[in-house]
PDB file of C-alpha atoms in Angstrom:
ATOM      1  CA  MET A   1       0.042  -0.035  -0.009  1.00  0.00           C
ATOM      2  CA  ASP A   2       2.961   2.309   0.562  1.00  0.00           C
ATOM      3  CA  SER A   3       3.863   2.420  -3.208  1.00  0.00           C
ATOM      4  CA  LEU A   4       0.194   3.016  -4.019  1.00  0.00           C
ATOM      5  CA  SER A   5       0.002   5.997  -1.413  1.00  0.00           C
ATOM      6  CA  GLN A   6       3.285   7.447  -2.903  1.00  0.00           C
ATOM      7  CA  GLU A   7       1.967   7.055  -6.492  1.00  0.00           C
ATOM      8  CA  VAL A   8      -1.185   9.078  -5.565  1.00  0.00           C
ATOM      9  CA  GLY A   9       0.609  11.684  -3.684  1.00  0.00           C
ATOM     10  CA  ASN A  10       2.860  12.024  -6.691  1.00  0.00           C
ATOM     11  CA  LEU A  11       0.073  12.602  -8.920  1.00  0.00           C
ATOM     12  CA  LEU A  12      -1.742  14.885  -6.637  1.00  0.00           C
ATOM     13  CA  ARG A  13       1.267  17.146  -6.234  1.00  0.00           C
ATOM     14  CA  GLN A  14       2.056  17.061 -10.019  1.00  0.00           C
ATOM     15  CA  LYS A  15      -1.510  18.254 -10.769  1.00  0.00           C
ATOM     16  CA  GLY A  16      -1.548  20.701  -7.816  1.00  0.00           C
ATOM     17  CA  LEU A  17      -4.638  19.118  -6.475  1.00  0.00           C
ATOM     18  CA  THR A  18      -5.835  18.579  -2.667  1.00  0.00           C
ATOM     19  CA  LEU A  19      -7.345  15.667  -1.075  1.00  0.00           C
ATOM     20  CA  GLY A  20      -9.557  15.005   1.922  1.00  0.00           C
ATOM     21  CA  THR A  21     -11.371  11.861   3.281  1.00  0.00           C
ATOM     22  CA  VAL A  22     -14.442  11.276   5.057  1.00  0.00           C
ATOM     23  CA  GLU A  23     -14.147   7.680   6.614  1.00  0.00           C
ATOM     24  CA  SER A  24     -16.676   5.389   8.371  1.00  0.00           C
ATOM     25  CA  ALA A  25     -15.816   1.785   8.388  1.00  0.00           C
ATOM     26  CA  THR A  26     -12.095   2.158   7.642  1.00  0.00           C
ATOM     27  CA  GLY A  27     -12.019   4.271  10.940  1.00  0.00           C
ATOM     28  CA  GLY A  28      -8.867   6.444   9.744  1.00  0.00           C
ATOM     29  CA  LEU A  29      -6.985   3.767   7.965  1.00  0.00           C
ATOM     30  CA  ILE A  30      -6.878   5.774   4.619  1.00  0.00           C
ATOM     31  CA  SER A  31      -5.585   8.851   6.356  1.00  0.00           C
ATOM     32  CA  HIS A  32      -3.021   6.712   8.060  1.00  0.00           C
ATOM     33  CA  LEU A  33      -1.798   5.377   4.629  1.00  0.00           C
ATOM     34  CA  ILE A  34      -1.940   8.867   3.111  1.00  0.00           C
ATOM     35  CA  THR A  35      -0.037  10.650   5.880  1.00  0.00           C
ATOM     36  CA  ASN A  36       2.647   7.755   5.938  1.00  0.00           C
ATOM     37  CA  VAL A  37       4.005   9.398   2.776  1.00  0.00           C
ATOM     38  CA  PRO A  38       6.670  12.141   3.471  1.00  0.00           C
ATOM     39  CA  GLY A  39       5.462  15.285   2.225  1.00  0.00           C
ATOM     40  CA  SER A  40       1.629  14.438   2.214  1.00  0.00           C
ATOM     41  CA  SER A  41       0.965  17.747   3.889  1.00  0.00           C
ATOM     42  CA  ASP A  42       1.670  19.494   0.365  1.00  0.00           C
ATOM     43  CA  TYR A  43      -1.641  17.924  -0.878  1.00  0.00           C
ATOM     44  CA  TYR A  44      -3.533  16.293   2.259  1.00  0.00           C
ATOM     45  CA  MET A  45      -5.791  18.488   4.061  1.00  0.00           C
ATOM     46  CA  GLY A  46      -7.365  16.251   6.528  1.00  0.00           C
ATOM     47  CA  SER A  47     -10.076  13.989   7.461  1.00  0.00           C
ATOM     48  CA  VAL A  48     -13.438  13.394   9.169  1.00  0.00           C
ATOM     49  CA  ILE A  49     -13.892  10.038  10.733  1.00  0.00           C
ATOM     50  CA  SER A  50     -17.617   9.600  10.838  1.00  0.00           C
ATOM     51  CA  TYR A  51     -18.058   6.024  12.357  1.00  0.00           C
ATOM     52  CA  SER A  52     -21.401   6.718  14.065  1.00  0.00           C
ATOM     53  CA  ASN A  53     -24.704   7.840  11.945  1.00  0.00           C
ATOM     54  CA  GLU A  54     -24.837  10.714  14.620  1.00  0.00           C
ATOM     55  CA  ILE A  55     -21.464  12.110  13.424  1.00  0.00           C
ATOM     56  CA  LYS A  56     -22.368  11.630   9.779  1.00  0.00           C
ATOM     57  CA  VAL A  57     -25.516  13.819  10.284  1.00  0.00           C
ATOM     58  CA  ARG A  58     -24.181  16.312  12.944  1.00  0.00           C
ATOM     59  CA  VAL A  59     -20.646  16.794  11.693  1.00  0.00           C
ATOM     60  CA  VAL A  60     -20.443  15.781   8.021  1.00  0.00           C
ATOM     61  CA  GLY A  61     -24.002  17.001   7.057  1.00  0.00           C
ATOM     62  CA  VAL A  62     -25.355  13.719   5.809  1.00  0.00           C
ATOM     63  CA  LYS A  63     -29.181  14.062   5.661  1.00  0.00           C
ATOM     64  CA  GLU A  64     -31.134  11.782   8.078  1.00  0.00           C
ATOM     65  CA  THR A  65     -33.524  11.071   5.237  1.00  0.00           C
ATOM     66  CA  THR A  66     -30.666   9.473   3.228  1.00  0.00           C
ATOM     67  CA  LEU A  67     -29.535   7.294   6.237  1.00  0.00           C
ATOM     68  CA  LYS A  68     -33.108   6.252   6.935  1.00  0.00           C
ATOM     69  CA  GLU A  69     -34.123   5.412   3.413  1.00  0.00           C
ATOM     70  CA  TYR A  70     -30.980   3.514   2.162  1.00  0.00           C
ATOM     71  CA  GLY A  71     -28.945   2.828   5.477  1.00  0.00           C
ATOM     72  CA  ALA A  72     -25.534   3.879   6.344  1.00  0.00           C
ATOM     73  CA  VAL A  73     -24.064   1.267   3.907  1.00  0.00           C
ATOM     74  CA  SER A  74     -25.128   2.223   0.616  1.00  0.00           C
ATOM     75  CA  TYR A  75     -23.947   4.171  -2.445  1.00  0.00           C
ATOM     76  CA  GLN A  76     -26.195   7.054  -1.680  1.00  0.00           C
ATOM     77  CA  VAL A  77     -24.590   7.883   1.618  1.00  0.00           C
ATOM     78  CA  ALA A  78     -20.950   6.991   0.320  1.00  0.00           C
ATOM     79  CA  GLU A  79     -21.688   9.759  -2.472  1.00  0.00           C
ATOM     80  CA  GLU A  80     -23.424  12.072  -0.193  1.00  0.00           C
ATOM     81  CA  ILE A  81     -20.471  12.218   2.481  1.00  0.00           C
ATOM     82  CA  ALA A  82     -17.747  12.517  -0.415  1.00  0.00           C
ATOM     83  CA  ALA A  83     -19.578  15.435  -1.775  1.00  0.00           C
ATOM     84  CA  VAL A  84     -20.553  17.156   1.425  1.00  0.00           C
ATOM     85  CA  GLY A  85     -16.932  16.144   2.753  1.00  0.00           C
ATOM     86  CA  ARG A  86     -15.315  17.862  -0.276  1.00  0.00           C
ATOM     87  CA  LYS A  87     -17.032  21.219   0.611  1.00  0.00           C
ATOM     88  CA  LEU A  88     -16.363  20.761   4.228  1.00  0.00           C
ATOM     89  CA  LEU A  89     -12.669  20.175   3.975  1.00  0.00           C
ATOM     90  CA  GLY A  90     -12.224  22.642   1.090  1.00  0.00           C
ATOM     91  CA  VAL A  91     -10.400  20.367  -1.061  1.00  0.00           C
ATOM     92  CA  ASP A  92     -10.289  19.323  -4.911  1.00  0.00           C
ATOM     93  CA  ILE A  93     -10.974  15.560  -4.273  1.00  0.00           C
ATOM     94  CA  CYS A  94     -12.796  13.841  -1.292  1.00  0.00           C
ATOM     95  CA  LEU A  95     -12.591  10.093  -0.868  1.00  0.00           C
ATOM     96  CA  ALA A  96     -15.404   8.524   1.333  1.00  0.00           C
ATOM     97  CA  ASP A  97     -16.045   4.987   2.660  1.00  0.00           C
ATOM     98  CA  THR A  98     -18.808   3.217   4.340  1.00  0.00           C
ATOM     99  CA  GLY A  99     -19.035  -0.542   4.861  1.00  0.00           C
ATOM    100  CA  ILE A 100     -19.430  -3.456   7.097  1.00  0.00           C
ATOM    101  CA  ALA A 101     -15.940  -4.562   8.138  1.00  0.00           C
ATOM    102  CA  GLY A 102     -17.094  -7.424  10.627  1.00  0.00           C
ATOM    103  CA  PRO A 103     -16.971  -9.756  12.016  1.00  0.00           C
ATOM    104  CA  GLY A 104     -20.575  -8.654  13.014  1.00  0.00           C
ATOM    105  CA  GLY A 105     -23.031  -6.008  11.727  1.00  0.00           C
ATOM    106  CA  ALA A 106     -24.215  -7.997   8.584  1.00  0.00           C
ATOM    107  CA  THR A 107     -27.809  -7.578   7.853  1.00  0.00           C
ATOM    108  CA  GLU A 108     -30.092  -9.427   5.044  1.00  0.00           C
ATOM    109  CA  GLY A 109     -28.806  -8.061   1.797  1.00  0.00           C
ATOM    110  CA  LYS A 110     -25.666  -6.318   3.315  1.00  0.00           C
ATOM    111  CA  PRO A 111     -22.899  -8.888   4.315  1.00  0.00           C
ATOM    112  CA  VAL A 112     -19.796  -8.629   6.022  1.00  0.00           C
ATOM    113  CA  GLY A 113     -17.297  -7.042   3.610  1.00  0.00           C
ATOM    114  CA  LEU A 114     -19.738  -4.907   1.737  1.00  0.00           C
ATOM    115  CA  PHE A 115     -17.952  -1.640   1.101  1.00  0.00           C
ATOM    116  CA  TYR A 116     -19.095   1.601  -0.900  1.00  0.00           C
ATOM    117  CA  ILE A 117     -16.238   3.843  -1.837  1.00  0.00           C
ATOM    118  CA  GLY A 118     -17.184   7.266  -2.942  1.00  0.00           C
ATOM    119  CA  MET A 119     -15.143   9.956  -4.682  1.00  0.00           C
ATOM    120  CA  SER A 120     -16.217  13.693  -5.345  1.00  0.00           C
ATOM    121  CA  HIS A 121     -14.442  16.266  -7.529  1.00  0.00           C
ATOM    122  CA  LYS A 122     -14.979  19.029  -9.723  1.00  0.00           C
ATOM    123  CA  GLY A 123     -16.395  16.695 -12.479  1.00  0.00           C
ATOM    124  CA  GLY A 124     -18.786  14.996 -10.225  1.00  0.00           C
ATOM    125  CA  THR A 125     -19.418  12.390  -7.559  1.00  0.00           C
ATOM    126  CA  PHE A 126     -19.740   8.791  -7.861  1.00  0.00           C
ATOM    127  CA  SER A 127     -18.996   5.365  -5.977  1.00  0.00           C
ATOM    128  CA  LEU A 128     -17.925   1.919  -6.413  1.00  0.00           C
ATOM    129  CA  LYS A 129     -19.331  -1.119  -4.630  1.00  0.00           C
ATOM    130  CA  HIS A 130     -16.889  -3.632  -3.328  1.00  0.00           C
ATOM    131  CA  LYS A 131     -17.275  -6.951  -1.614  1.00  0.00           C
ATOM    132  CA  PHE A 132     -14.004  -7.723   0.413  1.00  0.00           C
TER     133      PHE A 132
END
């Protein structure tokens, strides 16, 4: 992962872009990997770790209706926290995650290992579904 973090950092630096994260299921792991790269303060602005739904709403600004309608582990929430996080952190690119890391927490239709990774930038906001 160190080489990937370095490669991403080099690209951000070359393009003059800033990055921020809003993490849920990873609990700060993405931020840790980014900040392990020397000089990451050139492009990495910070993170919000929104593990609970309360923090997703109160600090990040996720709509309660989104959480109630789709659940915290959904592409809708991943995209919303990425988009809102981009504005909140004042960055060019915001990465976000939400998922079920396990070993507990699975529900019908949402197994352990289900994650949504969201990204927001000036060109738009999108997410990818992953089963780890």
